[in-house]
Coordinates of C-alpha atoms and ligand atoms in Angstrom, one line a residue:
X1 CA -8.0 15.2 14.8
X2 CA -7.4 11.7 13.3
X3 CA -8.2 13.0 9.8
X4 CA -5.7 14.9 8.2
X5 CA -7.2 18.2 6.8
X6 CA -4.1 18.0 4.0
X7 CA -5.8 14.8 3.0
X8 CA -9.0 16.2 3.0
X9 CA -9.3 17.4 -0.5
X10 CA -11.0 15.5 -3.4
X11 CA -11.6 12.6 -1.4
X12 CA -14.6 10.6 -2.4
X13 CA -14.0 7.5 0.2
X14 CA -11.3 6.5 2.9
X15 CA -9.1 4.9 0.8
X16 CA -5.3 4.3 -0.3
X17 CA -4.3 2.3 -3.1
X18 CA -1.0 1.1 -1.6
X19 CA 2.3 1.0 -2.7
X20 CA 3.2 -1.5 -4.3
X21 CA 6.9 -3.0 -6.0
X22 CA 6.7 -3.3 -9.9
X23 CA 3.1 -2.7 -9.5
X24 CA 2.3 1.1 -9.1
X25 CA 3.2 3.4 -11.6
X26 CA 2.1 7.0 -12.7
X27 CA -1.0 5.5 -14.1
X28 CA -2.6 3.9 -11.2
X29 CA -1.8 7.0 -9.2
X30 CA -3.4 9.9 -11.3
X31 CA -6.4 7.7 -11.7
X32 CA -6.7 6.6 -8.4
X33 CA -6.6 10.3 -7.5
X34 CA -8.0 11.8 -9.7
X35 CA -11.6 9.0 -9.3
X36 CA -11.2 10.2 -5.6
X37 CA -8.9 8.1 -3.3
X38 CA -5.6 8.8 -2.4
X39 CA -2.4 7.1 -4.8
X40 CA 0.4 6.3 -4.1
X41 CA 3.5 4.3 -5.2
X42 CA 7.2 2.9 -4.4
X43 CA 9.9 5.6 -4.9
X44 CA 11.8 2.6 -6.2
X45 CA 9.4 1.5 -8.5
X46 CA 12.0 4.0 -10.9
X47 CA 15.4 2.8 -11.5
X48 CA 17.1 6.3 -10.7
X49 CA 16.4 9.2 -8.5
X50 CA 15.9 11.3 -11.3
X51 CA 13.5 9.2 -13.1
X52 CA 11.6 9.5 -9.8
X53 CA 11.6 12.9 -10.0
X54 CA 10.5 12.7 -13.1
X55 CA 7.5 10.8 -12.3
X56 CA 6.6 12.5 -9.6
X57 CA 6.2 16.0 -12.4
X58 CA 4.4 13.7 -14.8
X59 CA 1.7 12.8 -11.7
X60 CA 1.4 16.7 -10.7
X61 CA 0.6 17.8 -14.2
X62 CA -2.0 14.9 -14.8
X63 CA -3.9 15.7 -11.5
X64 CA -7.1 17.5 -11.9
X65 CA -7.9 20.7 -9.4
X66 CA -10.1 18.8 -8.0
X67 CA -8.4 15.3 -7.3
X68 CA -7.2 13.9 -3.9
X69 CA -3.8 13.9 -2.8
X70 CA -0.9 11.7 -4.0
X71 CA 1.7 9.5 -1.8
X72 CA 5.4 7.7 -2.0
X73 CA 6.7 5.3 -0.5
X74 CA 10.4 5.3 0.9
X75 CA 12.1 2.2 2.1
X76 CA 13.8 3.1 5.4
X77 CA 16.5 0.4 5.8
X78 CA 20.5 1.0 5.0
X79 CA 19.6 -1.4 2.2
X80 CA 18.2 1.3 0.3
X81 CA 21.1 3.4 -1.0
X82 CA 18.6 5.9 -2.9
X83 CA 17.1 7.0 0.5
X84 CA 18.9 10.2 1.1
X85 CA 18.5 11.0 -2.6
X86 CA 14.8 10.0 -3.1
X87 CA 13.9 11.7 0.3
X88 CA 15.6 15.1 -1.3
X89 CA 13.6 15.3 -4.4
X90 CA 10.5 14.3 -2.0
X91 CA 11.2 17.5 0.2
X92 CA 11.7 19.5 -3.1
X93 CA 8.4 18.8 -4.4
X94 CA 6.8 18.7 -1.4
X95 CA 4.9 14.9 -1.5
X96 CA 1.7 15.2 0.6
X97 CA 2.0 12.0 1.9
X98 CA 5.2 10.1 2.3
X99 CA 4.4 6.3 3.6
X100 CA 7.4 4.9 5.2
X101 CA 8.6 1.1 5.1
X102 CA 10.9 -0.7 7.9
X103 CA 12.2 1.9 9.5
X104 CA 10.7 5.1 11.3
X105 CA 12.9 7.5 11.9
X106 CA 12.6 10.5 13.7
X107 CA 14.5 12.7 11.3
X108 CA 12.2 11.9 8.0
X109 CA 9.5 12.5 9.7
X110 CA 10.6 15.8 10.7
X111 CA 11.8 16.7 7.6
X112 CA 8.4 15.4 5.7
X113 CA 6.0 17.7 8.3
X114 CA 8.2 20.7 7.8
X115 CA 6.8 21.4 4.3
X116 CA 3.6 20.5 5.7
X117 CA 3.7 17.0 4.4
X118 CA 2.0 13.7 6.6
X119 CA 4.0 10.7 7.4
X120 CA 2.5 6.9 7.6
X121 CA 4.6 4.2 8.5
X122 CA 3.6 0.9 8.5
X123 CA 3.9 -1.6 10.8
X124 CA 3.2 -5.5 11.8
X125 CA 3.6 -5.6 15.1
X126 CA 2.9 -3.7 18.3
X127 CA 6.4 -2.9 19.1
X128 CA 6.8 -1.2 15.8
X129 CA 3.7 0.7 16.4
X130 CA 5.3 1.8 19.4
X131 CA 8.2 3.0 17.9
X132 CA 7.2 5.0 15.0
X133 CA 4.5 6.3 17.5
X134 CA 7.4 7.7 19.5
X135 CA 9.3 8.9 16.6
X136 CA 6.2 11.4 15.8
X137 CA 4.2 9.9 12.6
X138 CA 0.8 11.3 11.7
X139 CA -0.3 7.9 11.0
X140 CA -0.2 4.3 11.1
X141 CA -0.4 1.4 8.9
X142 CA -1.8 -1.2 10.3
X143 CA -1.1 -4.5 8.4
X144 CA -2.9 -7.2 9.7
X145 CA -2.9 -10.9 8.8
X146 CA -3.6 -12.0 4.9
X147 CA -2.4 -8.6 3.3
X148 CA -0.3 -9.1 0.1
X149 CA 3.1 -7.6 0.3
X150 CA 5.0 -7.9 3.6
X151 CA 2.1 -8.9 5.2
X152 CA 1.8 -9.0 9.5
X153 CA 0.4 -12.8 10.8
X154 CA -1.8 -10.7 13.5
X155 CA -6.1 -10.6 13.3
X156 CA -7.0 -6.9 12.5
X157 CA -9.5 -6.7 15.2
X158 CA -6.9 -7.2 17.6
X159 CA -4.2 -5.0 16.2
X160 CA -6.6 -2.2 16.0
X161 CA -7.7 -2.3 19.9
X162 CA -4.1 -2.8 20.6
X163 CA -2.4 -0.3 18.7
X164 CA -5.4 2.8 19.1
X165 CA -5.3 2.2 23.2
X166 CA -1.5 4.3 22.8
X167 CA -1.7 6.4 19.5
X168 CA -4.3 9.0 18.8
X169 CA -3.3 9.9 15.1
X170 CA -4.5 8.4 12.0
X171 CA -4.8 4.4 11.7
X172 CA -5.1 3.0 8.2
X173 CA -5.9 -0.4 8.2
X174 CA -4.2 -2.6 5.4
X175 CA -5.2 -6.7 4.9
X176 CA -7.8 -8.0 2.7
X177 CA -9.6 -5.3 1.9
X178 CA -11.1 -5.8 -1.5
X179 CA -15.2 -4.9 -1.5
X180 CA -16.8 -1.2 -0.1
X181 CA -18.3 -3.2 2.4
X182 CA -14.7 -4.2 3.8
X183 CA -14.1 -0.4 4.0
X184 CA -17.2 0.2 6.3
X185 CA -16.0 -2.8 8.2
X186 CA -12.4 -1.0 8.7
X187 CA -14.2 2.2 9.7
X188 CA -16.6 0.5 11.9
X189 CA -13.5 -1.5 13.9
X190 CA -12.1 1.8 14.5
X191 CA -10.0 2.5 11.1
X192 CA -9.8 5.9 9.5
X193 CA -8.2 4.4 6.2
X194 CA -8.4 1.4 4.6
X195 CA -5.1 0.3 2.9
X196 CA -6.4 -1.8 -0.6
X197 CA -3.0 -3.1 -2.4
X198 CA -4.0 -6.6 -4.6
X199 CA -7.5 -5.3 -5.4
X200 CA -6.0 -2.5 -7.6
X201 CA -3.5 -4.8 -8.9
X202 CA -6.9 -5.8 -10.8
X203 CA -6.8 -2.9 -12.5
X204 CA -5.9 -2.1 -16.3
X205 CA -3.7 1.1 -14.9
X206 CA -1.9 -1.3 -13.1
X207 CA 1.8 -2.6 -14.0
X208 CA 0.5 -6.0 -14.0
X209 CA 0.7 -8.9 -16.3
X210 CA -2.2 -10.2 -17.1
X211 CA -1.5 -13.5 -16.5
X212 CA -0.6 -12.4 -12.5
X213 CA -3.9 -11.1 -12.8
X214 CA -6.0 -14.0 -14.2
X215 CA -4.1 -16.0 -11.1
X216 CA -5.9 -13.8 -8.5
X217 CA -9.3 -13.8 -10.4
X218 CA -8.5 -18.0 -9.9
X219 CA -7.1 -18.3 -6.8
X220 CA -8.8 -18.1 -2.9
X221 CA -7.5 -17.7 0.9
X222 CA -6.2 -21.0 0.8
X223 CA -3.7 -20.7 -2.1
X224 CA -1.8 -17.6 -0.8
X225 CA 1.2 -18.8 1.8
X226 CA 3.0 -16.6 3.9
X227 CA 7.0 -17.5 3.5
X228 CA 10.1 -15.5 3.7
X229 CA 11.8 -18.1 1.0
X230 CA 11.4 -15.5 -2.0
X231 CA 12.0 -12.2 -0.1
X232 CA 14.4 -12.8 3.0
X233 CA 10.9 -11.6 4.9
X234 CA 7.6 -12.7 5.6
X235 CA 5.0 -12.0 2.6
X236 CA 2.3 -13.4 0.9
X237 CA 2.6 -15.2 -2.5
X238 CA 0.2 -17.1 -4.4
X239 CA 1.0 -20.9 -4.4
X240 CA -0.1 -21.1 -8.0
X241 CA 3.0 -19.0 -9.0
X242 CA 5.4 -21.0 -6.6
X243 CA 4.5 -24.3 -8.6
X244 CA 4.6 -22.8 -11.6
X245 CA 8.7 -21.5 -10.8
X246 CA 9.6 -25.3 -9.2
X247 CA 9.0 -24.1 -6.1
X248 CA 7.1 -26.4 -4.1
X249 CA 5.0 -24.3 -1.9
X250 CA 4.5 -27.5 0.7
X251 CA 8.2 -27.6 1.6
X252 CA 9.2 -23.9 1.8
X253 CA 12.5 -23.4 3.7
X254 CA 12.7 -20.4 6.5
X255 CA 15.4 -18.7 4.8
X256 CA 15.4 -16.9 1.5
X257 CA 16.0 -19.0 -1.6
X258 CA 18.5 -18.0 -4.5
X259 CA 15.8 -15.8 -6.6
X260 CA 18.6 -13.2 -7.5
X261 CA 17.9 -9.6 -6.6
X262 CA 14.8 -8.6 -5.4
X263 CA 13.0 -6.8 -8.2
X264 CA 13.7 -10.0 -10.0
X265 CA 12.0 -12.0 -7.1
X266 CA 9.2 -10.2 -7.3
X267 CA 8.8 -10.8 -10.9
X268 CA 8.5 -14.0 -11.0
X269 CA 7.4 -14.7 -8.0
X270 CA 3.6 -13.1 -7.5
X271 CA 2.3 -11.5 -4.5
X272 CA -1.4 -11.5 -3.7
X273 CA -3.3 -11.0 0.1
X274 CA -5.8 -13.5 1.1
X275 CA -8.7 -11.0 -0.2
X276 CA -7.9 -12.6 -3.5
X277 CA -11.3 -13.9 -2.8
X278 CA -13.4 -11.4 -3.5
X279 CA -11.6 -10.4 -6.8
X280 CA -13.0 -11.8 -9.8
X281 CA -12.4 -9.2 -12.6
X282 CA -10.0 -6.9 -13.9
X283 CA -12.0 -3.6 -14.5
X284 CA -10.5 0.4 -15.1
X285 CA -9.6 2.7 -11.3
X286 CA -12.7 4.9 -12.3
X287 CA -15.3 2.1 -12.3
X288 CA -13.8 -0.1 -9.2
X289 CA -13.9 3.5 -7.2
X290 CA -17.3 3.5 -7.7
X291 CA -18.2 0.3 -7.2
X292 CA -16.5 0.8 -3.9
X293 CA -18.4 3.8 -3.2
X294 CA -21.8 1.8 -4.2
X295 CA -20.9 -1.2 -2.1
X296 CA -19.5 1.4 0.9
X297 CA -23.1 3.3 0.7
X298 CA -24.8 0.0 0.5
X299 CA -23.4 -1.1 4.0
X300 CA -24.8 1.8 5.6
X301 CA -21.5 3.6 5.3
X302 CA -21.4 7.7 4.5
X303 CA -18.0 9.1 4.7
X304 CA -17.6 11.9 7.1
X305 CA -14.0 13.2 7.5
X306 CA -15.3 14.7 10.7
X307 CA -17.5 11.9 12.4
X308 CA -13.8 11.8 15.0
Ligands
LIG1 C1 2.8 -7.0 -5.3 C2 2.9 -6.2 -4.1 C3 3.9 -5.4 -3.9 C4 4.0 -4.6 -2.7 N1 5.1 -3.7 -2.6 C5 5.1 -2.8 -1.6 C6 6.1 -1.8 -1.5 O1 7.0 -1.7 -2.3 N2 6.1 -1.0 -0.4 C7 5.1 -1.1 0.6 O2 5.1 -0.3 1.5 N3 4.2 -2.0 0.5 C8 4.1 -2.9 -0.5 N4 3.2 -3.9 -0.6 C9 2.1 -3.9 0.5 C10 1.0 -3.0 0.1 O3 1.3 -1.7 0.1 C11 -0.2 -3.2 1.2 O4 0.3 -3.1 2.5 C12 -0.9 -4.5 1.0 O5 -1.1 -4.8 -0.4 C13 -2.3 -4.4 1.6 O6 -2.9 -5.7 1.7 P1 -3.9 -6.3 0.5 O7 -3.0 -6.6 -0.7 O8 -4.5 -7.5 1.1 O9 -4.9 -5.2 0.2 C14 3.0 -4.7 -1.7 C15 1.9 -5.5 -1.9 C16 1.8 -6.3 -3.1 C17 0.7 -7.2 -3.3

Protein backbone atom coordinates (compact mmCIF):
# COMPACT_ATOMS: atom_id res chain seq x y z
CA UNK A 1 0.00 0.00 0.00
CA UNK A 2 1.32 3.38 -1.28
CA UNK A 3 -0.78 5.25 1.40
CA UNK A 4 0.30 5.17 4.71
CA UNK A 5 -2.57 4.20 7.09
CA UNK A 6 -0.46 6.35 9.98
CA UNK A 7 -1.07 9.25 7.65
CA UNK A 8 -4.52 8.35 7.18
CA UNK A 9 -6.14 10.28 9.94
CA UNK A 10 -7.77 13.76 9.60
CA UNK A 11 -6.75 14.11 6.16
CA UNK A 12 -9.00 16.28 4.05
CA UNK A 13 -6.65 16.32 0.69
CA UNK A 14 -3.16 14.77 -0.35
CA UNK A 15 -1.19 17.33 0.75
CA UNK A 16 2.17 18.47 2.65
CA UNK A 17 3.00 21.92 3.48
CA UNK A 18 6.72 21.46 3.20
CA UNK A 19 9.49 22.32 5.26
CA UNK A 20 10.70 25.09 4.84
CA UNK A 21 14.13 27.26 6.47
CA UNK A 22 12.96 30.51 8.47
CA UNK A 23 9.63 29.89 7.03
CA UNK A 24 7.68 27.06 9.05
CA UNK A 25 7.05 27.49 12.48
CA UNK A 26 4.45 26.08 15.10
CA UNK A 27 1.84 28.17 13.51
CA UNK A 28 1.71 27.00 10.00
CA UNK A 29 1.93 23.48 11.30
CA UNK A 30 -1.08 23.29 13.75
CA UNK A 31 -3.13 25.07 11.17
CA UNK A 32 -2.07 23.26 8.36
CA UNK A 33 -3.07 20.15 10.38
CA UNK A 34 -5.43 20.89 12.10
CA UNK A 35 -7.57 22.46 8.40
CA UNK A 36 -6.66 18.86 7.21
CA UNK A 37 -3.29 18.39 5.43
CA UNK A 38 -0.27 17.24 6.88
CA UNK A 39 2.50 20.10 8.50
CA UNK A 40 5.52 19.99 8.78
CA UNK A 41 8.67 22.09 9.43
CA UNK A 42 12.74 22.22 9.65
CA UNK A 43 14.03 20.77 12.98
CA UNK A 44 16.43 23.69 12.61
CA UNK A 45 14.06 26.25 12.13
CA UNK A 46 14.85 26.37 16.35
CA UNK A 47 18.22 27.57 17.46
CA UNK A 48 18.67 24.60 20.03
CA UNK A 49 17.69 21.09 20.43
CA UNK A 50 15.66 21.88 23.25
CA UNK A 51 13.78 24.66 21.89
CA UNK A 52 12.90 22.02 19.29
CA UNK A 53 11.60 19.94 21.70
CA UNK A 54 9.86 22.46 22.86
CA UNK A 55 8.07 23.14 19.77
CA UNK A 56 7.43 19.99 18.99
CA UNK A 57 5.05 19.89 22.81
CA UNK A 58 3.63 23.25 21.86
CA UNK A 59 2.35 21.53 18.26
CA UNK A 60 0.98 18.30 20.22
CA UNK A 61 -1.10 20.31 22.60
CA UNK A 62 -2.55 22.65 19.91
CA UNK A 63 -3.67 19.65 17.59
CA UNK A 64 -7.26 18.89 17.67
CA UNK A 65 -8.44 14.93 18.02
CA UNK A 66 -9.34 15.09 14.92
CA UNK A 67 -6.36 16.84 12.90
CA UNK A 68 -3.94 15.10 10.44
CA UNK A 69 -0.59 14.20 11.26
CA UNK A 70 2.44 16.42 11.84
CA UNK A 71 6.17 16.15 10.15
CA UNK A 72 10.09 17.31 10.74
CA UNK A 73 12.51 17.76 8.83
CA UNK A 74 16.16 16.55 9.64
CA UNK A 75 19.10 17.63 7.50
CA UNK A 76 21.16 14.49 6.99
CA UNK A 77 24.73 15.85 6.16
CA UNK A 78 27.87 15.99 8.84
CA UNK A 79 27.18 19.68 8.37
CA UNK A 80 24.38 19.44 10.75
CA UNK A 81 25.95 18.98 14.17
CA UNK A 82 22.33 18.87 15.87
CA UNK A 83 21.45 15.57 13.97
CA UNK A 84 22.13 13.03 16.57
CA UNK A 85 20.52 15.39 19.09
CA UNK A 86 17.36 16.46 17.12
CA UNK A 87 16.94 12.78 15.88
CA UNK A 88 16.81 11.82 19.89
CA UNK A 89 14.09 14.08 20.86
CA UNK A 90 12.34 13.00 17.51
CA UNK A 91 12.40 9.23 18.61
CA UNK A 92 11.25 10.40 22.19
CA UNK A 93 8.26 11.96 20.98
CA UNK A 94 7.60 9.83 18.45
CA UNK A 95 7.20 12.34 15.06
CA UNK A 96 4.81 10.62 12.65
CA UNK A 97 6.53 11.74 9.84
CA UNK A 98 10.26 12.54 9.73
CA UNK A 99 11.21 13.98 6.10
CA UNK A 100 14.77 13.55 5.49
CA UNK A 101 17.17 16.12 3.48
CA UNK A 102 20.60 15.03 1.66
CA UNK A 103 21.34 12.12 3.07
CA UNK A 104 19.29 8.73 3.54
CA UNK A 105 20.63 6.71 5.84
CA UNK A 106 19.77 3.44 6.62
CA UNK A 107 20.01 3.75 10.34
CA UNK A 108 17.43 6.82 10.71
CA UNK A 109 15.20 5.25 8.96
CA UNK A 110 15.32 2.30 11.05
CA UNK A 111 15.19 4.04 14.02
CA UNK A 112 12.12 6.39 12.77
CA UNK A 113 9.90 3.02 11.77
CA UNK A 114 10.64 1.39 15.05
CA UNK A 115 8.16 3.65 16.94
CA UNK A 116 6.01 3.28 14.06
CA UNK A 117 7.00 6.51 12.49
CA UNK A 118 7.25 6.95 8.25
CA UNK A 119 10.26 8.29 6.62
CA UNK A 120 10.36 10.63 3.26
CA UNK A 121 13.37 11.64 1.86
CA UNK A 122 13.65 13.76 -0.87
CA UNK A 123 15.45 13.58 -3.79
CA UNK A 124 16.44 15.38 -7.24
CA UNK A 125 17.72 12.94 -9.13
CA UNK A 126 17.34 9.31 -9.99
CA UNK A 127 20.40 8.05 -8.46
CA UNK A 128 19.26 9.43 -5.14
CA UNK A 129 15.95 7.83 -5.59
CA UNK A 130 17.80 4.82 -5.86
CA UNK A 131 19.62 5.13 -2.88
CA UNK A 132 17.23 6.05 -0.31
CA UNK A 133 15.06 3.42 -2.08
CA UNK A 134 17.67 0.91 -0.93
CA UNK A 135 18.14 2.26 2.35
CA UNK A 136 14.24 1.32 3.16
CA UNK A 137 12.11 4.82 3.15
CA UNK A 138 8.36 4.73 3.08
CA UNK A 139 8.44 7.45 0.72
CA UNK A 140 9.82 9.68 -1.74
CA UNK A 141 10.06 13.22 -2.46
CA UNK A 142 10.06 13.85 -5.74
CA UNK A 143 11.39 17.39 -6.50
CA UNK A 144 11.06 18.26 -9.90
CA UNK A 145 12.13 21.29 -11.91
CA UNK A 146 10.83 24.99 -10.67
CA UNK A 147 10.26 24.01 -6.94
CA UNK A 148 11.42 26.76 -4.44
CA UNK A 149 14.05 25.51 -2.02
CA UNK A 150 16.72 23.13 -3.29
CA UNK A 151 14.89 22.60 -6.22
CA UNK A 152 15.82 19.47 -8.97
CA UNK A 153 16.28 20.88 -12.86
CA UNK A 154 14.24 17.59 -14.03
CA UNK A 155 10.39 17.74 -15.74
CA UNK A 156 8.02 15.97 -13.18
CA UNK A 157 6.46 13.84 -15.76
CA UNK A 158 9.55 12.29 -16.30
CA UNK A 159 10.82 11.91 -12.80
CA UNK A 160 7.66 10.22 -11.85
CA UNK A 161 7.77 7.40 -14.64
CA UNK A 162 11.37 7.13 -13.87
CA UNK A 163 11.49 6.87 -10.33
CA UNK A 164 7.83 4.71 -9.76
CA UNK A 165 9.26 1.93 -12.55
CA UNK A 166 11.74 0.75 -9.19
CA UNK A 167 9.96 1.95 -5.97
CA UNK A 168 6.56 0.87 -4.95
CA UNK A 169 6.11 3.11 -1.70
CA UNK A 170 4.73 6.43 -1.37
CA UNK A 171 5.82 9.26 -4.06
CA UNK A 172 5.09 12.87 -3.09
CA UNK A 173 5.54 15.05 -5.72
CA UNK A 174 7.06 18.54 -4.89
CA UNK A 175 7.48 21.64 -7.73
CA UNK A 176 5.10 24.18 -8.54
CA UNK A 177 2.24 23.14 -7.03
CA UNK A 178 0.22 26.10 -6.04
CA UNK A 179 -3.83 25.55 -7.26
CA UNK A 180 -6.14 22.21 -6.24
CA UNK A 181 -6.17 21.55 -9.74
CA UNK A 182 -2.22 21.05 -9.65
CA UNK A 183 -2.92 18.47 -6.87
CA UNK A 184 -5.28 16.42 -9.26
CA UNK A 185 -2.67 16.83 -11.93
CA UNK A 186 0.08 15.23 -9.35
CA UNK A 187 -2.33 12.42 -8.58
CA UNK A 188 -3.38 11.94 -12.08
CA UNK A 189 0.72 11.59 -13.22
CA UNK A 190 0.90 8.94 -10.72
CA UNK A 191 1.67 11.08 -7.27
CA UNK A 192 0.16 10.06 -3.99
CA UNK A 193 1.26 13.59 -2.37
CA UNK A 194 1.68 16.73 -3.52
CA UNK A 195 4.60 18.58 -1.82
CA UNK A 196 3.22 22.72 -1.76
CA UNK A 197 6.26 24.81 -0.09
CA UNK A 198 5.95 28.79 -1.62
CA UNK A 199 2.21 28.65 -1.81
CA UNK A 200 1.93 28.46 2.06
CA UNK A 201 4.70 30.89 2.33
CA UNK A 202 1.42 33.06 1.33
CA UNK A 203 0.09 32.46 4.29
CA UNK A 204 -0.46 34.81 7.46
CA UNK A 205 0.75 31.70 9.76
CA UNK A 206 3.72 31.80 7.93
CA UNK A 207 7.26 33.19 9.19
CA UNK A 208 7.26 35.45 6.31
CA UNK A 209 7.81 39.12 5.78
CA UNK A 210 5.48 40.62 4.02
CA UNK A 211 7.48 42.21 1.81
CA UNK A 212 8.92 38.49 0.55
CA UNK A 213 5.46 38.00 0.19
CA UNK A 214 4.22 40.97 -1.89
CA UNK A 215 7.50 39.86 -4.20
CA UNK A 216 5.78 36.48 -5.02
CA UNK A 217 2.23 38.04 -5.42
CA UNK A 218 4.58 40.28 -8.22
CA UNK A 219 6.69 38.04 -9.65
CA UNK A 220 6.15 35.05 -12.53
CA UNK A 221 8.25 31.82 -13.86
CA UNK A 222 10.60 34.00 -15.54
CA UNK A 223 11.88 35.98 -12.48
CA UNK A 224 12.86 32.87 -10.30
CA UNK A 225 16.64 31.66 -11.37
CA UNK A 226 18.08 28.59 -10.22
CA UNK A 227 21.84 29.39 -8.91
CA UNK A 228 24.03 27.91 -6.24
CA UNK A 229 25.67 31.55 -5.68
CA UNK A 230 23.57 32.16 -2.35
CA UNK A 231 23.50 28.65 -0.95
CA UNK A 232 26.70 26.59 -2.08
CA UNK A 233 23.64 24.38 -3.98
CA UNK A 234 21.32 24.71 -6.58
CA UNK A 235 17.93 26.54 -5.53
CA UNK A 236 15.52 28.84 -6.67
CA UNK A 237 15.52 32.58 -5.72
CA UNK A 238 13.55 35.34 -6.98
CA UNK A 239 15.54 37.72 -9.16
CA UNK A 240 13.69 40.67 -7.70
CA UNK A 241 15.41 39.96 -4.36
CA UNK A 242 18.90 39.37 -6.05
CA UNK A 243 18.73 43.07 -7.45
CA UNK A 244 17.46 44.36 -4.66
CA UNK A 245 20.90 42.81 -2.42
CA UNK A 246 23.51 44.07 -5.58
CA UNK A 247 23.33 40.93 -6.79
CA UNK A 248 23.05 40.90 -10.42
CA UNK A 249 21.04 37.94 -11.24
CA UNK A 250 22.36 38.00 -15.15
CA UNK A 251 25.94 37.33 -14.10
CA UNK A 252 25.65 34.75 -11.27
CA UNK A 253 28.88 32.92 -10.52
CA UNK A 254 28.79 28.82 -10.11
CA UNK A 255 30.11 28.96 -6.69
CA UNK A 256 28.68 30.34 -3.54
CA UNK A 257 29.03 34.04 -2.91
CA UNK A 258 30.15 35.54 0.56
CA UNK A 259 26.43 35.83 2.13
CA UNK A 260 27.80 34.68 5.64
CA UNK A 261 26.08 31.73 7.27
CA UNK A 262 23.32 30.29 5.84
CA UNK A 263 20.34 31.25 7.96
CA UNK A 264 21.58 34.68 7.09
CA UNK A 265 21.58 33.78 3.30
CA UNK A 266 18.32 32.85 3.40
CA UNK A 267 17.21 36.03 4.91
CA UNK A 268 18.08 38.18 2.65
CA UNK A 269 18.14 36.36 -0.09
CA UNK A 270 14.32 35.03 -0.88
CA UNK A 271 13.32 31.74 -2.17
CA UNK A 272 10.30 31.18 -4.26
CA UNK A 273 9.45 28.01 -7.00
CA UNK A 274 8.34 28.95 -10.38
CA UNK A 275 4.54 28.33 -9.22
CA UNK A 276 4.89 31.95 -8.06
CA UNK A 277 2.53 32.27 -10.87
CA UNK A 278 -0.41 31.23 -9.67
CA UNK A 279 -0.09 33.11 -6.31
CA UNK A 280 -1.64 36.34 -6.03
CA UNK A 281 -2.76 36.72 -2.37
CA UNK A 282 -1.80 36.24 1.01
CA UNK A 283 -4.88 34.61 2.72
CA UNK A 284 -5.15 32.43 6.41
CA UNK A 285 -4.15 28.04 6.20
CA UNK A 286 -7.93 27.48 6.87
CA UNK A 287 -9.24 29.38 3.82
CA UNK A 288 -6.32 28.29 1.15
CA UNK A 289 -7.15 24.51 2.40
CA UNK A 290 -10.37 24.95 1.18
CA UNK A 291 -9.87 26.60 -1.71
CA UNK A 292 -7.63 23.77 -2.58
CA UNK A 293 -10.26 21.38 -1.74
CA UNK A 294 -12.79 23.47 -4.05
CA UNK A 295 -10.36 23.79 -6.91
CA UNK A 296 -9.22 19.79 -6.26
CA UNK A 297 -13.15 18.84 -6.44
CA UNK A 298 -13.58 21.12 -9.34
CA UNK A 299 -11.00 19.12 -11.46
CA UNK A 300 -12.85 16.06 -11.14
CA UNK A 301 -10.65 15.11 -8.29
CA UNK A 302 -12.15 13.00 -4.98
CA UNK A 303 -9.62 11.84 -2.62
CA UNK A 304 -9.53 8.22 -1.90
CA UNK A 305 -6.73 7.00 0.29
CA UNK A 306 -7.52 3.64 -1.19
CA UNK A 307 -8.02 4.16 -5.03
CA UNK A 308 -4.00 2.22 -4.98
C1 LIG B 1 12.00 29.45 1.51
C2 LIG B 1 12.15 27.98 1.38
C3 LIG B 1 12.86 27.27 2.32
C4 LIG B 1 12.99 25.87 2.22
N1 LIG B 1 13.65 25.20 3.21
C5 LIG B 1 13.66 23.83 3.19
C6 LIG B 1 14.22 23.10 4.28
O1 LIG B 1 14.72 23.64 5.26
N2 LIG B 1 14.19 21.75 4.22
C7 LIG B 1 13.62 21.08 3.15
O2 LIG B 1 13.60 19.86 3.16
N3 LIG B 1 13.09 21.75 2.11
C8 LIG B 1 13.08 23.11 2.11
N4 LIG B 1 12.50 23.80 1.08
C9 LIG B 1 11.92 23.05 -0.04
C10 LIG B 1 10.45 22.76 0.24
O3 LIG B 1 10.29 21.93 1.36
C11 LIG B 1 9.78 22.11 -0.98
O4 LIG B 1 10.54 21.05 -1.49
C12 LIG B 1 9.53 23.10 -2.11
O5 LIG B 1 9.14 24.35 -1.59
C13 LIG B 1 8.44 22.60 -3.04
O6 LIG B 1 8.34 23.40 -4.20
P1 LIG B 1 7.35 24.68 -4.31
O7 LIG B 1 7.95 25.74 -3.45
O8 LIG B 1 7.42 25.00 -5.76
O9 LIG B 1 6.00 24.27 -3.84
C14 LIG B 1 12.39 25.20 1.13
C15 LIG B 1 11.67 25.91 0.17
C16 LIG B 1 11.54 27.29 0.29
C17 LIG B 1 10.73 28.04 -0.74
Amino acid sequence: MAFPASLQKGLKLPVISSPMFLVSGPDLVVEACNNGVIGTFPSLNQRTTEGYRDWLKEIKSRLNPDAAAFGVNHIVHNTNGRLMADLEVTIEEEVPLVITSLGAVADVVKAVQGYGGKVFHDIATVRHAQKAAEAGVDGLILVAGGAGGHAGIINPFALVNEVRSFFDGTIILAGAISTGRDVAAALMMGADFAYMGTRFINTTEAQADPAYQQMIIDSGATDIVHTPAVSGIPANFMTKSLIENGIDPRALPEHKLDMGEEAKAWKTVWSAGHGVAAIHDVVPVAQLIDRLADEFKSAGSEFDTKRR
